[in-house]
PDB file of C-alpha atoms in Angstrom:
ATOM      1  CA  UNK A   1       0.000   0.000   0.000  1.00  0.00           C
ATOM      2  CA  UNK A   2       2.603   2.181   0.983  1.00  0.00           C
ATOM      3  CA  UNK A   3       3.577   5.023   3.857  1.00  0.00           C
ATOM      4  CA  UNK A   4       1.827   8.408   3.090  1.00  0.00           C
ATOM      5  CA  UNK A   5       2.844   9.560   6.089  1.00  0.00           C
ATOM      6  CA  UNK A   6       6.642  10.391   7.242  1.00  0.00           C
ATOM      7  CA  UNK A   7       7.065   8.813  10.360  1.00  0.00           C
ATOM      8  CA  UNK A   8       8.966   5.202  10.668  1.00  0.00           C
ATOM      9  CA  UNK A   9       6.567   2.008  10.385  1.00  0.00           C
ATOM     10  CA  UNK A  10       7.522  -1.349  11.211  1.00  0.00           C
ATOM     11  CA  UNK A  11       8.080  -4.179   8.401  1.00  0.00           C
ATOM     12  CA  UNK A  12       5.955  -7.058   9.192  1.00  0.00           C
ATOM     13  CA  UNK A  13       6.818  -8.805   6.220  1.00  0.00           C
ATOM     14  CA  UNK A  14       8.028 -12.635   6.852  1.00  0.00           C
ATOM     15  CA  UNK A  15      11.526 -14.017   5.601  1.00  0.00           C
ATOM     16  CA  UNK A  16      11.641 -16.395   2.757  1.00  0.00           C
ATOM     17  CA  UNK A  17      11.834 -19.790   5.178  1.00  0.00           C
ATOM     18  CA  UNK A  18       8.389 -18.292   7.164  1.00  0.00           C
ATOM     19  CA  UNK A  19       6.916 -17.947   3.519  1.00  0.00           C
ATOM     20  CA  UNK A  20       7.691 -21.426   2.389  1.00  0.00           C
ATOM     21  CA  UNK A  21       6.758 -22.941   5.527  1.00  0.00           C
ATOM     22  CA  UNK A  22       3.138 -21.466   4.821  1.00  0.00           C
ATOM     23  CA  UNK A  23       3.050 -22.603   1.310  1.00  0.00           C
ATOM     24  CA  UNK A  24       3.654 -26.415   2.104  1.00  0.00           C
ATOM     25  CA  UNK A  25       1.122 -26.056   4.842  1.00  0.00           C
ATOM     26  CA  UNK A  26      -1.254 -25.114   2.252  1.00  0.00           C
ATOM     27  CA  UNK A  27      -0.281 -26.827  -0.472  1.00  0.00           C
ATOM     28  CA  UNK A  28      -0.603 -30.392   2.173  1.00  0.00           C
ATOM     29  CA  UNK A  29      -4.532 -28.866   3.072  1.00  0.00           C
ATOM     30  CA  UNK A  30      -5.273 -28.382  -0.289  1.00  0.00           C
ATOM     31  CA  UNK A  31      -4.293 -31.654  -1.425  1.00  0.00           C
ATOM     32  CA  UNK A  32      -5.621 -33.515   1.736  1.00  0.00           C
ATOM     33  CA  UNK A  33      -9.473 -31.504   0.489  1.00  0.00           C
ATOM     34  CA  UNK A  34      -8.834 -33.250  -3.099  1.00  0.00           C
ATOM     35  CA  UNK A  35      -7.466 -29.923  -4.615  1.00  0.00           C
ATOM     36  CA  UNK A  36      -4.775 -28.777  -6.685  1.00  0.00           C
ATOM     37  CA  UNK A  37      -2.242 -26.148  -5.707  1.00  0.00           C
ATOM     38  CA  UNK A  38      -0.736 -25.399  -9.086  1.00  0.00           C
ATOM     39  CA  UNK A  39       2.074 -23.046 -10.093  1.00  0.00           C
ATOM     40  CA  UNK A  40       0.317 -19.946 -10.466  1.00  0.00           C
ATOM     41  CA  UNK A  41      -1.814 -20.425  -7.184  1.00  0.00           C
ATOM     42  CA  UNK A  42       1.710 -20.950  -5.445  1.00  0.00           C
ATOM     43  CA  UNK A  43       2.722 -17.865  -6.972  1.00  0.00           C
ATOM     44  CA  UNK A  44      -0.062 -15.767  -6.269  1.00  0.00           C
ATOM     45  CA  UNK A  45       0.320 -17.050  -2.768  1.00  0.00           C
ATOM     46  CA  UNK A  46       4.105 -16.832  -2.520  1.00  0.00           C
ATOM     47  CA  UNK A  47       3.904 -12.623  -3.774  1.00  0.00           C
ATOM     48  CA  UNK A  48       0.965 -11.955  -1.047  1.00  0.00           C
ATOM     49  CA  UNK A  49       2.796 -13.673   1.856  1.00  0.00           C
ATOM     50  CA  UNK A  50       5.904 -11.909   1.138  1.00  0.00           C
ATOM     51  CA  UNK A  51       4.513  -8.377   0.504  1.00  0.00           C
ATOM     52  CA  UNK A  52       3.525  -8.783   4.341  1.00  0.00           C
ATOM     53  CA  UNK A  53       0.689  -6.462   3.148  1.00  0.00           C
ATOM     54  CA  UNK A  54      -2.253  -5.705   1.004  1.00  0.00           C
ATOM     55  CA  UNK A  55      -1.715  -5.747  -2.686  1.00  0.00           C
ATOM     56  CA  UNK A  56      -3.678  -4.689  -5.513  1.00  0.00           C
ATOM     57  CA  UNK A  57      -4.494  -7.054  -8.054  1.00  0.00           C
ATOM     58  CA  UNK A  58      -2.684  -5.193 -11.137  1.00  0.00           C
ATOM     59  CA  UNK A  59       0.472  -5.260  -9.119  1.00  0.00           C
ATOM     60  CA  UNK A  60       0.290  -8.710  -8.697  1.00  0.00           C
ATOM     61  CA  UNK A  61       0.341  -9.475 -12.689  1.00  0.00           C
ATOM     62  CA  UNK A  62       3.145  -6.916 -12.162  1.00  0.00           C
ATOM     63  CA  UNK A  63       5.364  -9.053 -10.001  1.00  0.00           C
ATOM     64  CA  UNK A  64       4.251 -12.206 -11.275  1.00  0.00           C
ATOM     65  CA  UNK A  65       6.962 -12.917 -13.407  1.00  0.00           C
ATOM     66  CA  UNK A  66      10.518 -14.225 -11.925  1.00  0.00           C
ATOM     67  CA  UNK A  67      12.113 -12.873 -15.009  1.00  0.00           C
ATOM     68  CA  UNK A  68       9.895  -9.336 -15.267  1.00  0.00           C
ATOM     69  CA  UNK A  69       7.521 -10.246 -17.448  1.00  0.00           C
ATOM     70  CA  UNK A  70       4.105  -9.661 -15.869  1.00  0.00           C
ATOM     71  CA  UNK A  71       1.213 -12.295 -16.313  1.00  0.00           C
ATOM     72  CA  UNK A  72      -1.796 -12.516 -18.074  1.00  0.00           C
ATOM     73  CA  UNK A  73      -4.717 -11.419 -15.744  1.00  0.00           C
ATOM     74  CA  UNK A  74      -6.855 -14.104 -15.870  1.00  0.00           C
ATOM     75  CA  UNK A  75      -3.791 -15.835 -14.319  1.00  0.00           C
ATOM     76  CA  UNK A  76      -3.847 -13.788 -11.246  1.00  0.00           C
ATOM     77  CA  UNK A  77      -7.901 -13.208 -11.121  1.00  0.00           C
ATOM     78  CA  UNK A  78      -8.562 -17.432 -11.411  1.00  0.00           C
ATOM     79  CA  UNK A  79      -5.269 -17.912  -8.720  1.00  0.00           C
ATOM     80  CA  UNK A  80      -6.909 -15.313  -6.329  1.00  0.00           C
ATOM     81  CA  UNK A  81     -10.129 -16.660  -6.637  1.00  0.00           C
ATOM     82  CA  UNK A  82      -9.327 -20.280  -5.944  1.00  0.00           C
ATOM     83  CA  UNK A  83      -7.157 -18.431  -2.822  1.00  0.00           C
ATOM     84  CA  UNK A  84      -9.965 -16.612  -1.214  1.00  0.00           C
ATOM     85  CA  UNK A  85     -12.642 -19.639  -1.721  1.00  0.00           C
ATOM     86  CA  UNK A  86     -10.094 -21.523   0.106  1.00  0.00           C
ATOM     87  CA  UNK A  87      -9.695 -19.057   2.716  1.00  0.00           C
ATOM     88  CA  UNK A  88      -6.098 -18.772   2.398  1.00  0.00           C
ATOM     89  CA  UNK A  89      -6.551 -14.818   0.984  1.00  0.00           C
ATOM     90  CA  UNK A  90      -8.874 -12.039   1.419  1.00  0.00           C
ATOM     91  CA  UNK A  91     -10.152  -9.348  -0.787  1.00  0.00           C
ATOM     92  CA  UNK A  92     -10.300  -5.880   1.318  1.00  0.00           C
ATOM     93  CA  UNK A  93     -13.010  -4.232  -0.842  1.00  0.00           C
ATOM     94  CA  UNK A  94     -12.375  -0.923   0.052  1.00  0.00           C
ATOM     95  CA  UNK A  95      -8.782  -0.383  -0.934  1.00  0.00           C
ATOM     96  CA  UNK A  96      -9.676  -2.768  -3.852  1.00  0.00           C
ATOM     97  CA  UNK A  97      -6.288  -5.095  -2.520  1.00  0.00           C
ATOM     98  CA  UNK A  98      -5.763  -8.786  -1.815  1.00  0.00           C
ATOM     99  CA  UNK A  99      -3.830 -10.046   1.204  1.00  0.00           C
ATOM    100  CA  UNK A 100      -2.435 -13.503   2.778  1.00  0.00           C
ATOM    101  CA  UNK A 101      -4.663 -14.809   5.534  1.00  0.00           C
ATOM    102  CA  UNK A 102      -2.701 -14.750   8.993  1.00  0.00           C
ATOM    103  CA  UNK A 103      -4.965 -17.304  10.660  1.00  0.00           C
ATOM    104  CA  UNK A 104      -3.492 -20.853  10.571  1.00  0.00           C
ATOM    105  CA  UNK A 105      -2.750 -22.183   7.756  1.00  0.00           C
ATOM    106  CA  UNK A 106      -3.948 -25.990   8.825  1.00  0.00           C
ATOM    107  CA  UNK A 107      -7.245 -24.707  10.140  1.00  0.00           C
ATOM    108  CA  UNK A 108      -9.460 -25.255   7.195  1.00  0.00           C
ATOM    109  CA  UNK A 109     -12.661 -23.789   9.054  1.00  0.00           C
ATOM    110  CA  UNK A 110     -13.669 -20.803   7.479  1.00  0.00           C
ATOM    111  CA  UNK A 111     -14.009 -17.506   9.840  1.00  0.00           C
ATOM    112  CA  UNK A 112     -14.867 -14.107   9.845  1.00  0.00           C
ATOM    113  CA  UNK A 113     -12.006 -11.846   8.343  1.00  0.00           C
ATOM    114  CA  UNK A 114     -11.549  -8.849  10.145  1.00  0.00           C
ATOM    115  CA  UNK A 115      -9.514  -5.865   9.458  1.00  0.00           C
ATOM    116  CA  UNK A 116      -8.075  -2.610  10.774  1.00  0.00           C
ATOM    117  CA  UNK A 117      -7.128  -0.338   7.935  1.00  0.00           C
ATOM    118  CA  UNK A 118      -4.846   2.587   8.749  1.00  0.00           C
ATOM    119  CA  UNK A 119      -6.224   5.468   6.344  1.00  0.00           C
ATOM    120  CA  UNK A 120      -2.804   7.628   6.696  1.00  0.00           C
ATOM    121  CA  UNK A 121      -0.157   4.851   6.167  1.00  0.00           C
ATOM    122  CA  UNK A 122      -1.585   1.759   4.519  1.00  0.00           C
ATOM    123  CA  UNK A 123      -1.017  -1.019   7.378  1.00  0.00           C
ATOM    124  CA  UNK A 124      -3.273  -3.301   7.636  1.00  0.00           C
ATOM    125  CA  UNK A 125      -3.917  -5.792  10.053  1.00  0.00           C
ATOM    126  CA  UNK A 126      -6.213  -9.155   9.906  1.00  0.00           C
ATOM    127  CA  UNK A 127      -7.282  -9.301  13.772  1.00  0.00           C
ATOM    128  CA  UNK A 128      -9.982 -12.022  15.078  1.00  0.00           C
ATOM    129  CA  UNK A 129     -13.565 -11.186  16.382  1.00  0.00           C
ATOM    130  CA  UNK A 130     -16.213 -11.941  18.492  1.00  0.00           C
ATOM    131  CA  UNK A 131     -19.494 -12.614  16.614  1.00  0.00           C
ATOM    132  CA  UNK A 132     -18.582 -13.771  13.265  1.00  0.00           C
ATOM    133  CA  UNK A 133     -20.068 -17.006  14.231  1.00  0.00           C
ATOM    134  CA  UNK A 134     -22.633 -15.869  15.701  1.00  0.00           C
ATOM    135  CA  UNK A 135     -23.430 -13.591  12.541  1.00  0.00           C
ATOM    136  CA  UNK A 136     -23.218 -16.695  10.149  1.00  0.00           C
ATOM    137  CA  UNK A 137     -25.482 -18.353  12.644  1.00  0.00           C
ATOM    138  CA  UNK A 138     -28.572 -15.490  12.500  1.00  0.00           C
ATOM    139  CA  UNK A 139     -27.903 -15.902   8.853  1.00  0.00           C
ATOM    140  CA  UNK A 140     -27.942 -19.993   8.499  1.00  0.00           C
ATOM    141  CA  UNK A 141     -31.508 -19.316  10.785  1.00  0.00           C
ATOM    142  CA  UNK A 142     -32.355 -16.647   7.733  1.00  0.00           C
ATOM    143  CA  UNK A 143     -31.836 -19.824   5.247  1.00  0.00           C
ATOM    144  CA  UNK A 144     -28.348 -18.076   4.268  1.00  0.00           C
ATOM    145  CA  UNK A 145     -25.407 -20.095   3.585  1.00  0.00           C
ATOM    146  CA  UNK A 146     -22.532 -17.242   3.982  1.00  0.00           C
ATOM    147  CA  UNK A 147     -19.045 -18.423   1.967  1.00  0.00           C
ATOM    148  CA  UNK A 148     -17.419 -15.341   3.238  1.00  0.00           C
ATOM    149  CA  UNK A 149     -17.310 -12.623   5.875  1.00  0.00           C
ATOM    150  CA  UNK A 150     -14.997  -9.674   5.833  1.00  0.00           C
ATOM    151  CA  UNK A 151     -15.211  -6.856   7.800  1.00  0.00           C
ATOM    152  CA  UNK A 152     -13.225  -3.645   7.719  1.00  0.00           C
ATOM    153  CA  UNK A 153     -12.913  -1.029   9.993  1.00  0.00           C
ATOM    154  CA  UNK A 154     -10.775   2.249   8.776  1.00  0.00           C
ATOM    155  CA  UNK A 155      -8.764   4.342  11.436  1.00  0.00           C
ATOM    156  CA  UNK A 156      -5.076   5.179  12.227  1.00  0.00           C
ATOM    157  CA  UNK A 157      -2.474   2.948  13.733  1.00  0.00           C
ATOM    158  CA  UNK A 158      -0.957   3.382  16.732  1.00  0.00           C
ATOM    159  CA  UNK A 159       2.292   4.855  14.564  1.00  0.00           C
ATOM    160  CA  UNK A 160      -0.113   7.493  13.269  1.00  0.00           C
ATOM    161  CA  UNK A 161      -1.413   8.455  15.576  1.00  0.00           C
ATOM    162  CA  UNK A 162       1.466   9.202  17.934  1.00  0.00           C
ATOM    163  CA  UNK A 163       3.249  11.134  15.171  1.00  0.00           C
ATOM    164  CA  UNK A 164      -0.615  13.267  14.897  1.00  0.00           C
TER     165      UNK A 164
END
């Protein structure tokens, strides 16, 4: 996302042994559900993890490539898709930007994303919540069947606000 502001922000972006680690975790749930975790989907995956952030889609195809060249965007779209149904990504609809679950990767239950969005720097971070279950409980009593819950609340970090 990136620092508008000029005041020093902690990187909480994970080494390349910490990224791998969550890719074979993955990679075994996905293949113990009868699915496929095929090169792009690594990819996709691997770029997200080690951004340590939120990243928009069009940088993505961006990175993609090992040798520069970007991808083709249904490339990205299908791997991010296949991600998020899985649970192992989230879209964050309001800054339009895709980011790396930081729940366990073994837990295959699905849960309630939450998010705190710093509107002056960019961080973002996925924290849990109270009542997500209960929410997809009211809503399995209203005949729903939620697939995904994401909720995002905008602010400042601690950071920010200090240096305000």
């Amino acid at each position: 996302m990136g620092a508008a502001c000029d005041h020093d922000h902690s990187d909480h972006r994970p080494g390349p042994a910490e990224v791998e680690q969550v890719i074979v975790s993955v990679e075994a749930r996905c293949a113990a559900e009868g699915e496929r975790m095929t090169p792009p989907r690594r990819r996709v995956l691997e770029l997200l993890l080690a951004a340590g952030e939120p990243v928009k889609a069009y940088d993505l195809i961006a990175r993609y490539g090992v040798d520069g060249q970007a991808a083709k965007p249904p490339t990205v779209y299908r791997a991010l898709e296949f991600l998020e149904r899985r649970g192992v990504v989230h879209r964050i609809a309001s800054i339009s930007a895709y980011v790396a679950c930081t729940a366990d990767a073994d837990d295959s239950r699905a849960h309630a994303a939450a998010f705190l969005i710093c509107d002056c720097c960019g961080a973002t971070e996925e924290v849990a919540v109270a009542g997500g279950d209960a929410f997809a409980e009211a809503a399995s009593l209203a005949g729903y069947a939620i697939e995904r819950t994401t909720i995002e609340g905008h602010g400042r970090c601690p950071a920010c606000r200090v240096a305000a």
